[in-house]
C-alpha cells in the first residue's frame, strides 16, 4: 500500500489539498492521509473544516509528502514541530511536494536549498530568500522535489505526479472520471493572461499579507543561511 | 449577507463541493454553508471527512442551493428528509444548482421537470428518466436552475455563477487569486476527447454503479410521473 500524506493546518487554502486529494486517492493501492498536529478538525482560510486522519506523531512513513499553502502557511514556517515532521518524512519519502505557498514551508524546512521550485505567482519571489531557485511554471520537478503554482494548479500537479507513479493510462482514466475538461469562462488565471488592472487589484488586496510574508521569508532565510 | 448552501452527505465526491466552495466563498458579503442532516463529520467517497456548518433543520433561507454528486447521491434520491429540505429551499432560492450527479437529486426532488440540465457524462442519460432534458455541456442554465457536468466542472460552474451574481470583474480577480490557468497533462477529460479504450475502461469500472443508478432513476421517475 502506497502512502501519500498531505499536511493540513489552520488557515490553509482548502482547494490546495482537496484538488490533489481527488486525483491521488483514486490511484490503485494508495492511501491518502491528512496529517495535522492533532486530530481536531482544521479550519481552513474560508471557514470549511476538514478532519485530519492522523497526526505528526502517529503518521507512518510516507511515500509522498505534500504541503499545501494559504495564509496559515506563515504559522508553519517557524513551527519547529511541523518543520521537523517534514524533515523526518522527506528524509525517506520518494517525493517531496507542494501546492501554492506550501513550497515556502518546504523551503523553511531547508528542503529546497539550491532546488528549482515554484509557488503561487504572488509569493514566488520569496523562494529566492529561502535558498531556492524560483521558476514560473505550473509544475516544477527537480530531482525528487515537485512544486506547483497557486491553488488550482494542484490538480495539474496531481495528474502529473500520478502519471509518474502509475503511468499515463491510469491517469487518463482518472481525468475522465473527474471530467477534467476545463472550460474557464474568462482568461484571467495567471498574471501573464489577466488584465493589468486585475493584477493590480489582486496585488493591492494581498499587499499586507505579501509584506508580512516577505518579512518572514527574510527572517527565516537568514536563519537557514547561518545554519 | 448572501447565503449559499451546499448539501453535503456520506459518500459524496468531495471535489464537487470543495471546488465551487473555493470560488464562491471568495465573493463579497457571502457566507457559504455546508448543510447536512446532522453536524457530524461527513465521510466522502474517498475517505476525507468534512464538517457540516448547519443542518437541514437549522439552515436559514438560502439565496443559492447547490447539490454535489458522488455515489452517495443514490441514498438521497429516496430520502424524504433531504428532498423536502431541497424543495423548501428551492421554493424561495434565487438559484437552484448542482454539480455532477447532484442534478439527479434535484430531479428526484421534482425540481427539474421539463428543464434542460446536465450531469456527469456517465450518468447523464438518467436525467431523462426523471423528467429533465439532458444537455451535454459543462454548465447548463435554464431559468433559475444551473446544473454542471462531472466533478471538476464545478469550478467552471462556480465562476459562471459568481459572474452572474457579482459581475465579471470580481470573478476575474478570483480566478487570478486561485491561479485557475488549467494545464492538464493529457486531453482525456471528456468522452469526446478521451481515447475509446479509456472510455471503455472507465465505463467497465462504473458498470455496477451505473446499473444501480439506472434502476433507481427508473423507480424514482415512475413515482414522480404519478405524483
Coordinates of C-alpha atoms in Angstrom, one line a residue:
Chain A
X1 CA 0.0 0.0 0.0
X2 CA 1.4 3.3 -1.1
X3 CA 1.0 6.1 1.5
X4 CA 0.6 9.8 0.4
X5 CA 0.5 12.3 3.2
X6 CA -0.8 15.9 2.9
X7 CA -0.1 18.3 5.7
X8 CA -3.3 20.2 6.8
X9 CA -3.3 23.3 9.1
X10 CA -5.3 26.2 10.2
X11 CA -6.0 28.9 7.6
X12 CA -4.7 26.7 4.8
X13 CA -6.4 27.1 1.4
X14 CA -8.6 24.0 1.2
X15 CA -8.6 23.5 -2.6
X16 CA -4.7 23.2 -2.4
X17 CA -5.4 19.9 -0.7
X18 CA -8.8 18.8 -1.9
X19 CA -7.9 19.1 -5.6
X20 CA -4.9 16.8 -5.4
X21 CA -6.7 14.5 -3.0
X22 CA -9.5 13.9 -5.5
X23 CA -6.9 12.7 -8.1
X24 CA -4.4 10.8 -5.9
X25 CA -7.0 9.0 -3.7
X26 CA -8.1 7.3 -7.0
X27 CA -4.8 5.7 -7.6
X28 CA -4.7 1.9 -7.0
X29 CA -3.4 0.6 -3.7
X30 CA -2.9 4.1 -2.4
X31 CA -4.0 5.6 1.0
X32 CA -4.1 9.4 1.3
X33 CA -3.5 10.7 4.8
X34 CA -4.4 14.2 6.1
X35 CA -1.7 14.9 8.7
X36 CA -2.0 17.6 11.4
X37 CA -0.6 18.3 14.8
X38 CA -3.7 16.9 16.5
X39 CA -6.9 15.1 15.2
X40 CA -9.1 18.2 15.9
X41 CA -10.9 19.5 12.7
X42 CA -8.8 22.1 10.9
X43 CA -10.5 25.4 10.0
X44 CA -9.3 26.5 6.5
X45 CA -9.0 30.1 5.4
X46 CA -12.6 30.4 4.1
X47 CA -14.2 28.5 7.0
X48 CA -14.5 24.9 5.8
X49 CA -13.4 22.4 8.4
X50 CA -11.6 19.2 7.4
X51 CA -10.9 16.3 9.8
X52 CA -7.2 15.1 9.9
X53 CA -6.7 11.3 9.6
X54 CA -3.5 11.1 11.5
X55 CA -1.0 13.3 13.5
X56 CA 2.6 14.2 13.1
X57 CA 3.4 11.8 15.9
X58 CA 1.4 8.8 14.6
X59 CA 2.0 9.2 10.9
X60 CA 3.7 6.2 9.3
X61 CA 6.5 6.7 6.8
X62 CA 5.1 8.3 3.7
X63 CA 6.0 7.6 0.1
X64 CA 4.9 11.1 -0.9
X65 CA 4.6 14.1 1.3
X66 CA 2.6 17.2 0.1
X67 CA 2.4 20.6 1.7
X68 CA -0.5 23.0 0.6
X69 CA -0.5 26.7 1.0
X70 CA -2.8 29.5 2.2
X71 CA -2.3 32.3 4.7
X72 CA -1.7 29.8 7.6
X73 CA 1.5 28.7 5.8
X74 CA 3.2 31.6 7.6
X75 CA 2.5 30.0 11.0
X76 CA 4.2 26.8 9.9
X77 CA 7.4 28.5 8.6
X78 CA 8.7 28.9 12.2
X79 CA 6.9 25.9 13.7
X80 CA 9.6 23.5 14.7
X81 CA 7.2 20.6 15.3
X82 CA 5.9 20.9 11.7
X83 CA 9.3 21.5 10.2
X84 CA 10.9 18.6 11.9
X85 CA 8.0 16.3 10.9
X86 CA 8.6 17.4 7.3
X87 CA 12.4 16.8 7.5
X88 CA 11.9 13.4 9.0
X89 CA 9.4 12.3 6.3
X90 CA 11.3 13.9 3.5
X91 CA 14.5 12.0 4.5
X92 CA 12.8 8.8 3.4
X93 CA 10.0 9.8 1.1
X94 CA 10.1 9.0 -2.6
X95 CA 8.7 12.5 -3.5
X96 CA 8.6 15.8 -1.6
X97 CA 5.9 18.0 -3.0
X98 CA 3.9 21.2 -2.5
X99 CA 1.0 23.2 -3.9
X100 CA 0.8 27.0 -3.8
X101 CA 2.7 28.7 -0.9
X102 CA 3.3 25.2 0.6
X103 CA 6.7 25.5 -1.2
X104 CA 7.7 28.2 1.2
X105 CA 7.2 25.8 4.1
X106 CA 9.3 23.1 2.4
X107 CA 12.0 25.8 1.9
X108 CA 11.7 26.9 5.6
X109 CA 12.4 23.3 6.5
X110 CA 15.6 23.5 4.5
X111 CA 14.3 21.1 1.8
X112 CA 14.6 23.4 -1.2
X113 CA 18.2 24.6 -0.9
X114 CA 19.5 25.1 -4.5
X115 CA 16.4 23.5 -5.9
X116 CA 14.3 24.8 -8.8
X117 CA 10.8 25.4 -7.4
X118 CA 7.5 27.2 -8.0
X119 CA 4.8 28.8 -5.8
X120 CA 1.7 31.0 -6.1
X121 CA 2.5 33.8 -8.5
X122 CA 2.1 36.4 -5.8
X123 CA 4.6 34.8 -3.5
X124 CA 7.1 33.2 -5.8
X125 CA 9.8 35.8 -5.2
X126 CA 10.1 34.7 -1.6
X127 CA 11.6 31.3 -2.7
X128 CA 14.9 33.1 -3.5
X129 CA 15.1 34.5 0.0
X130 CA 14.9 30.9 1.3
X131 CA 17.6 29.5 -0.9
X132 CA 15.5 28.0 -3.8
X133 CA 15.6 29.0 -7.4
X134 CA 12.1 30.4 -8.4
X135 CA 10.7 29.1 -11.8
X136 CA 7.3 30.5 -13.0
X137 CA 5.7 27.3 -14.3
X138 CA 2.6 25.3 -13.3
X139 CA 4.6 22.4 -12.0
X140 CA 8.4 22.2 -11.5
X141 CA 10.3 19.0 -11.0
X142 CA 13.9 19.0 -9.5
X143 CA 15.1 15.6 -8.5
X144 CA 12.5 14.1 -6.1
X145 CA 11.1 17.6 -5.4
X146 CA 7.9 18.6 -7.2
X147 CA 6.4 22.0 -6.5
X148 CA 3.3 23.6 -8.1
X149 CA 1.8 27.0 -8.6
X150 CA -1.3 28.5 -6.9
X151 CA -4.4 26.7 -5.7
X152 CA -6.0 25.0 -8.8
X153 CA -2.5 24.2 -10.2
X154 CA -2.6 21.4 -7.6
X155 CA -4.9 19.4 -9.9
X156 CA -2.5 19.6 -12.8
X157 CA 0.3 18.7 -10.3
X158 CA -1.5 15.7 -9.0
X159 CA -2.2 14.4 -12.5
X160 CA 1.5 14.7 -13.4
X161 CA 2.6 13.1 -10.1
X162 CA 0.0 10.3 -10.6
X163 CA 1.5 9.6 -14.1
X164 CA 5.0 9.4 -12.7
X165 CA 3.7 7.0 -10.0
X166 CA 1.4 4.7 -12.0
X167 CA 1.8 5.6 -15.7
X168 CA -0.3 7.6 -18.2
X169 CA -3.2 5.2 -18.8
X170 CA -4.2 5.2 -15.1
X171 CA -4.2 9.0 -15.1
X172 CA -6.1 9.3 -18.4
X173 CA -8.9 7.2 -16.8
X174 CA -8.9 9.3 -13.6
X175 CA -9.0 12.5 -15.7
X176 CA -12.1 11.1 -17.5
X177 CA -13.7 10.1 -14.2
X178 CA -13.3 13.5 -12.7
X179 CA -14.4 15.1 -16.1
X180 CA -11.4 17.4 -16.0
X181 CA -12.0 19.2 -19.3
X182 CA -11.5 22.7 -18.0
X183 CA -13.6 25.5 -19.6
X184 CA -12.9 28.7 -17.6
X185 CA -15.3 31.5 -18.7
X186 CA -12.5 34.1 -18.6
X187 CA -8.8 34.1 -19.4
X188 CA -7.7 35.5 -16.1
X189 CA -5.9 32.7 -14.3
X190 CA -2.3 34.0 -14.5
X191 CA -0.6 37.4 -14.2
X192 CA 0.5 36.8 -17.8
X193 CA -3.1 36.5 -19.2
X194 CA -5.1 38.7 -16.7
X195 CA -5.7 42.3 -17.5
X196 CA -3.2 44.7 -15.8
X197 CA -6.0 46.3 -13.7
X198 CA -7.0 42.8 -12.5
X199 CA -3.4 42.0 -11.5
X200 CA -3.1 45.4 -9.7
X201 CA -6.4 44.9 -7.8
X202 CA -5.4 41.5 -6.6
X203 CA -1.9 42.7 -5.6
X204 CA -3.4 45.6 -3.7
X205 CA -5.7 43.3 -1.8
X206 CA -2.8 41.0 -0.9
X207 CA -0.4 43.8 -0.1
X208 CA -0.4 43.4 3.7
X209 CA -0.2 39.6 3.6
X210 CA 2.6 39.9 1.0
X211 CA 4.6 42.3 3.1
X212 CA 4.3 40.1 6.2
X213 CA 5.3 37.0 4.2
X214 CA 8.3 38.8 2.8
X215 CA 9.5 39.9 6.3
X216 CA 9.0 36.3 7.5
X217 CA 10.9 34.8 4.5
X218 CA 13.8 37.2 5.1
X219 CA 14.0 36.2 8.8
X220 CA 13.7 32.5 8.1
X221 CA 16.1 32.8 5.2
X222 CA 18.8 34.4 7.4
X223 CA 18.4 31.6 9.9
X224 CA 18.7 29.0 7.2
X225 CA 21.8 30.6 5.7
X226 CA 23.5 30.6 9.1
X227 CA 22.6 27.0 10.0
Chain B
X1 CA -25.2 38.9 3.6
X2 CA -25.8 36.5 0.8
X3 CA -26.1 32.8 1.8
X4 CA -25.0 30.0 -0.4
X5 CA -25.8 26.5 0.9
X6 CA -24.2 23.3 -0.3
X7 CA -25.7 19.9 0.7
X8 CA -23.1 17.5 1.9
X9 CA -23.6 13.8 2.5
X10 CA -22.0 10.5 3.1
X11 CA -20.1 9.1 0.0
X12 CA -20.3 12.3 -1.9
X13 CA -17.4 13.3 -4.2
X14 CA -15.6 16.0 -2.2
X15 CA -14.2 18.0 -5.1
X16 CA -17.8 18.6 -6.3
X17 CA -18.2 20.8 -3.2
X18 CA -14.7 21.9 -2.5
X19 CA -14.1 23.3 -6.0
X20 CA -17.1 25.6 -6.0
X21 CA -16.6 26.5 -2.3
X22 CA -13.1 27.9 -3.1
X23 CA -14.6 30.2 -5.7
X24 CA -17.9 31.2 -4.1
X25 CA -16.6 31.7 -0.5
X26 CA -14.4 34.5 -2.0
X27 CA -17.4 36.6 -3.1
X28 CA -18.0 39.7 -1.2
X29 CA -20.7 39.6 1.6
X30 CA -21.2 35.9 1.1
X31 CA -21.5 33.1 3.6
X32 CA -21.2 29.5 2.3
X33 CA -22.9 26.9 4.5
X34 CA -22.3 23.2 4.3
X35 CA -25.7 21.6 5.1
X36 CA -26.2 18.1 6.3
X37 CA -28.8 16.1 8.3
X38 CA -26.7 16.4 11.5
X39 CA -23.5 18.3 12.4
X40 CA -21.4 15.0 12.5
X41 CA -18.5 15.0 10.1
X42 CA -19.4 13.6 6.6
X43 CA -17.2 10.9 5.2
X44 CA -16.8 11.4 1.4
X45 CA -16.4 8.7 -1.1
X46 CA -12.6 8.6 -0.9
X47 CA -12.4 8.9 2.9
X48 CA -11.9 12.7 3.5
X49 CA -14.1 13.9 6.3
X50 CA -15.7 17.4 6.1
X51 CA -17.6 19.1 9.0
X52 CA -21.1 20.5 8.2
X53 CA -21.7 24.1 9.3
X54 CA -25.5 23.7 9.7
X55 CA -28.3 21.2 9.5
X56 CA -31.5 20.8 7.3
X57 CA -33.5 21.9 10.4
X58 CA -31.4 24.9 11.3
X59 CA -30.4 26.2 7.9
X60 CA -31.7 29.8 7.2
X61 CA -33.2 30.6 3.8
X62 CA -30.6 30.3 1.1
X63 CA -30.1 32.6 -1.9
X64 CA -28.3 29.7 -3.7
X65 CA -28.7 26.0 -3.1
X66 CA -26.1 23.6 -4.6
X67 CA -26.2 19.8 -4.6
X68 CA -23.0 17.9 -5.4
X69 CA -22.8 14.3 -6.6
X70 CA -20.9 11.1 -6.0
X71 CA -22.0 7.5 -5.2
X72 CA -23.9 8.7 -2.1
X73 CA -26.3 10.7 -4.3
X74 CA -28.2 7.5 -4.7
X75 CA -29.1 7.4 -0.9
X76 CA -30.5 10.9 -1.2
X77 CA -32.8 10.2 -4.2
X78 CA -35.3 8.5 -1.9
X79 CA -34.5 10.3 1.3
X80 CA -37.7 12.4 2.0
X81 CA -35.9 14.5 4.6
X82 CA -33.3 15.6 2.1
X83 CA -35.8 16.0 -0.7
X84 CA -38.2 18.1 1.3
X85 CA -35.3 20.3 2.5
X86 CA -34.4 20.9 -1.1
X87 CA -38.0 21.7 -2.2
X88 CA -38.4 24.1 0.7
X89 CA -35.2 25.9 -0.1
X90 CA -35.7 25.9 -3.8
X91 CA -39.2 27.5 -3.4
X92 CA -37.5 30.7 -2.3
X93 CA -33.9 30.5 -3.5
X94 CA -32.7 32.8 -6.3
X95 CA -30.7 29.9 -7.9
X96 CA -31.1 26.1 -7.7
X97 CA -27.8 24.4 -8.8
X98 CA -25.9 21.2 -8.9
X99 CA -22.5 19.7 -9.7
X100 CA -22.0 16.2 -11.2
X101 CA -24.7 13.7 -10.3
X102 CA -26.2 16.2 -7.9
X103 CA -28.6 17.0 -10.7
X104 CA -30.2 13.6 -10.3
X105 CA -31.0 14.5 -6.7
X106 CA -32.6 17.8 -7.8
X107 CA -34.6 15.8 -10.4
X108 CA -35.7 13.3 -7.7
X109 CA -37.0 16.3 -5.7
X110 CA -39.1 17.2 -8.7
X111 CA -37.1 20.4 -9.4
X112 CA -36.0 19.6 -13.0
X113 CA -39.3 18.7 -14.6
X114 CA -39.1 19.9 -18.2
X115 CA -35.8 21.7 -17.5
X116 CA -32.7 21.5 -19.6
X117 CA -29.9 20.1 -17.4
X118 CA -26.6 18.3 -17.3
X119 CA -24.8 15.7 -15.2
X120 CA -21.6 13.7 -15.1
X121 CA -21.2 12.2 -18.6
X122 CA -21.5 8.6 -17.3
X123 CA -24.9 9.4 -15.6
X124 CA -26.5 12.0 -17.9
X125 CA -29.0 9.6 -19.5
X126 CA -30.7 9.2 -16.2
X127 CA -32.0 12.8 -16.3
X128 CA -34.5 11.9 -19.0
X129 CA -35.9 9.1 -16.7
X130 CA -36.5 11.8 -14.1
X131 CA -38.4 14.2 -16.4
X132 CA -35.5 16.6 -17.3
X133 CA -34.0 17.3 -20.8
X134 CA -30.3 16.1 -20.8
X135 CA -27.8 18.5 -22.4
X136 CA -24.1 17.5 -22.7
X137 CA -22.5 20.8 -21.8
X138 CA -20.2 21.9 -19.0
X139 CA -22.7 24.2 -17.5
X140 CA -26.4 24.4 -18.4
X141 CA -28.7 27.3 -17.4
X142 CA -32.5 27.0 -17.6
X143 CA -34.3 29.8 -15.8
X144 CA -33.0 29.8 -12.3
X145 CA -31.7 26.3 -12.5
X146 CA -28.0 25.9 -13.2
X147 CA -26.5 22.4 -13.5
X148 CA -23.0 21.3 -14.3
X149 CA -21.1 18.3 -15.5
X150 CA -18.8 16.0 -13.6
X151 CA -16.6 16.8 -10.6
X152 CA -14.1 19.5 -11.8
X153 CA -16.7 21.2 -14.0
X154 CA -17.9 22.5 -10.6
X155 CA -15.1 25.1 -10.8
X156 CA -16.2 26.4 -14.2
X157 CA -19.8 26.4 -12.9
X158 CA -18.9 28.4 -9.8
X159 CA -17.0 31.0 -11.9
X160 CA -20.1 31.4 -14.1
X161 CA -22.5 31.6 -11.2
X162 CA -20.2 34.1 -9.5
X163 CA -20.2 36.3 -12.6
X164 CA -24.0 36.2 -12.7
X165 CA -24.1 37.2 -9.0
X166 CA -21.4 39.8 -8.8
X167 CA -20.2 40.6 -12.3
X168 CA -17.2 39.7 -14.4
X169 CA -14.5 41.8 -12.7
X170 CA -15.0 40.2 -9.3
X171 CA -14.6 36.8 -10.9
X172 CA -11.6 37.7 -13.0
X173 CA -9.9 38.7 -9.7
X174 CA -10.9 35.4 -8.0
X175 CA -9.7 33.4 -11.0
X176 CA -6.3 35.1 -10.7
X177 CA -6.2 34.5 -6.9
X178 CA -6.8 30.8 -7.3
X179 CA -4.4 30.8 -10.3
X180 CA -7.0 28.9 -12.4
X181 CA -5.0 28.7 -15.6
X182 CA -5.6 25.0 -16.2
X183 CA -2.9 22.9 -17.9
X184 CA -3.9 19.2 -17.9
X185 CA -1.1 17.0 -19.0
X186 CA -3.4 14.9 -21.1
X187 CA -6.5 15.5 -23.2
X188 CA -8.7 12.9 -21.6
X189 CA -11.3 14.9 -19.6
X190 CA -14.4 14.1 -21.7
X191 CA -15.7 11.1 -23.5
X192 CA -15.4 13.2 -26.7
X193 CA -11.6 13.8 -26.3
X194 CA -10.6 10.6 -24.4
X195 CA -9.3 7.5 -26.3
X196 CA -12.1 4.9 -26.9
X197 CA -10.2 2.4 -24.8
X198 CA -10.1 4.9 -21.9
X199 CA -13.8 5.5 -22.1
X200 CA -14.4 1.7 -22.3
X201 CA -12.2 1.1 -19.2
X202 CA -14.0 3.7 -17.1
X203 CA -17.4 2.6 -18.2
X204 CA -16.5 -1.0 -17.3
X205 CA -15.3 0.1 -13.8
X206 CA -18.5 2.1 -13.3
X207 CA -20.8 -0.6 -14.7
X208 CA -22.3 -1.9 -11.4
X209 CA -22.8 1.6 -10.1
X210 CA -24.3 2.7 -13.4
X211 CA -26.8 -0.2 -13.4
X212 CA -27.9 0.5 -9.8
X213 CA -28.3 4.2 -10.6
X214 CA -30.4 3.5 -13.6
X215 CA -32.7 1.1 -11.7
X216 CA -33.1 3.8 -9.1
X217 CA -33.8 6.6 -11.6
X218 CA -36.4 4.4 -13.2
X219 CA -38.1 3.7 -9.9
X220 CA -38.0 7.3 -8.8
X221 CA -39.0 8.5 -12.2
X222 CA -42.2 6.4 -12.1
X223 CA -43.1 7.8 -8.7
X224 CA -42.5 11.4 -10.0
X225 CA -44.6 10.8 -13.1
X226 CA -47.5 9.5 -10.9
X227 CA -47.3 12.3 -8.3

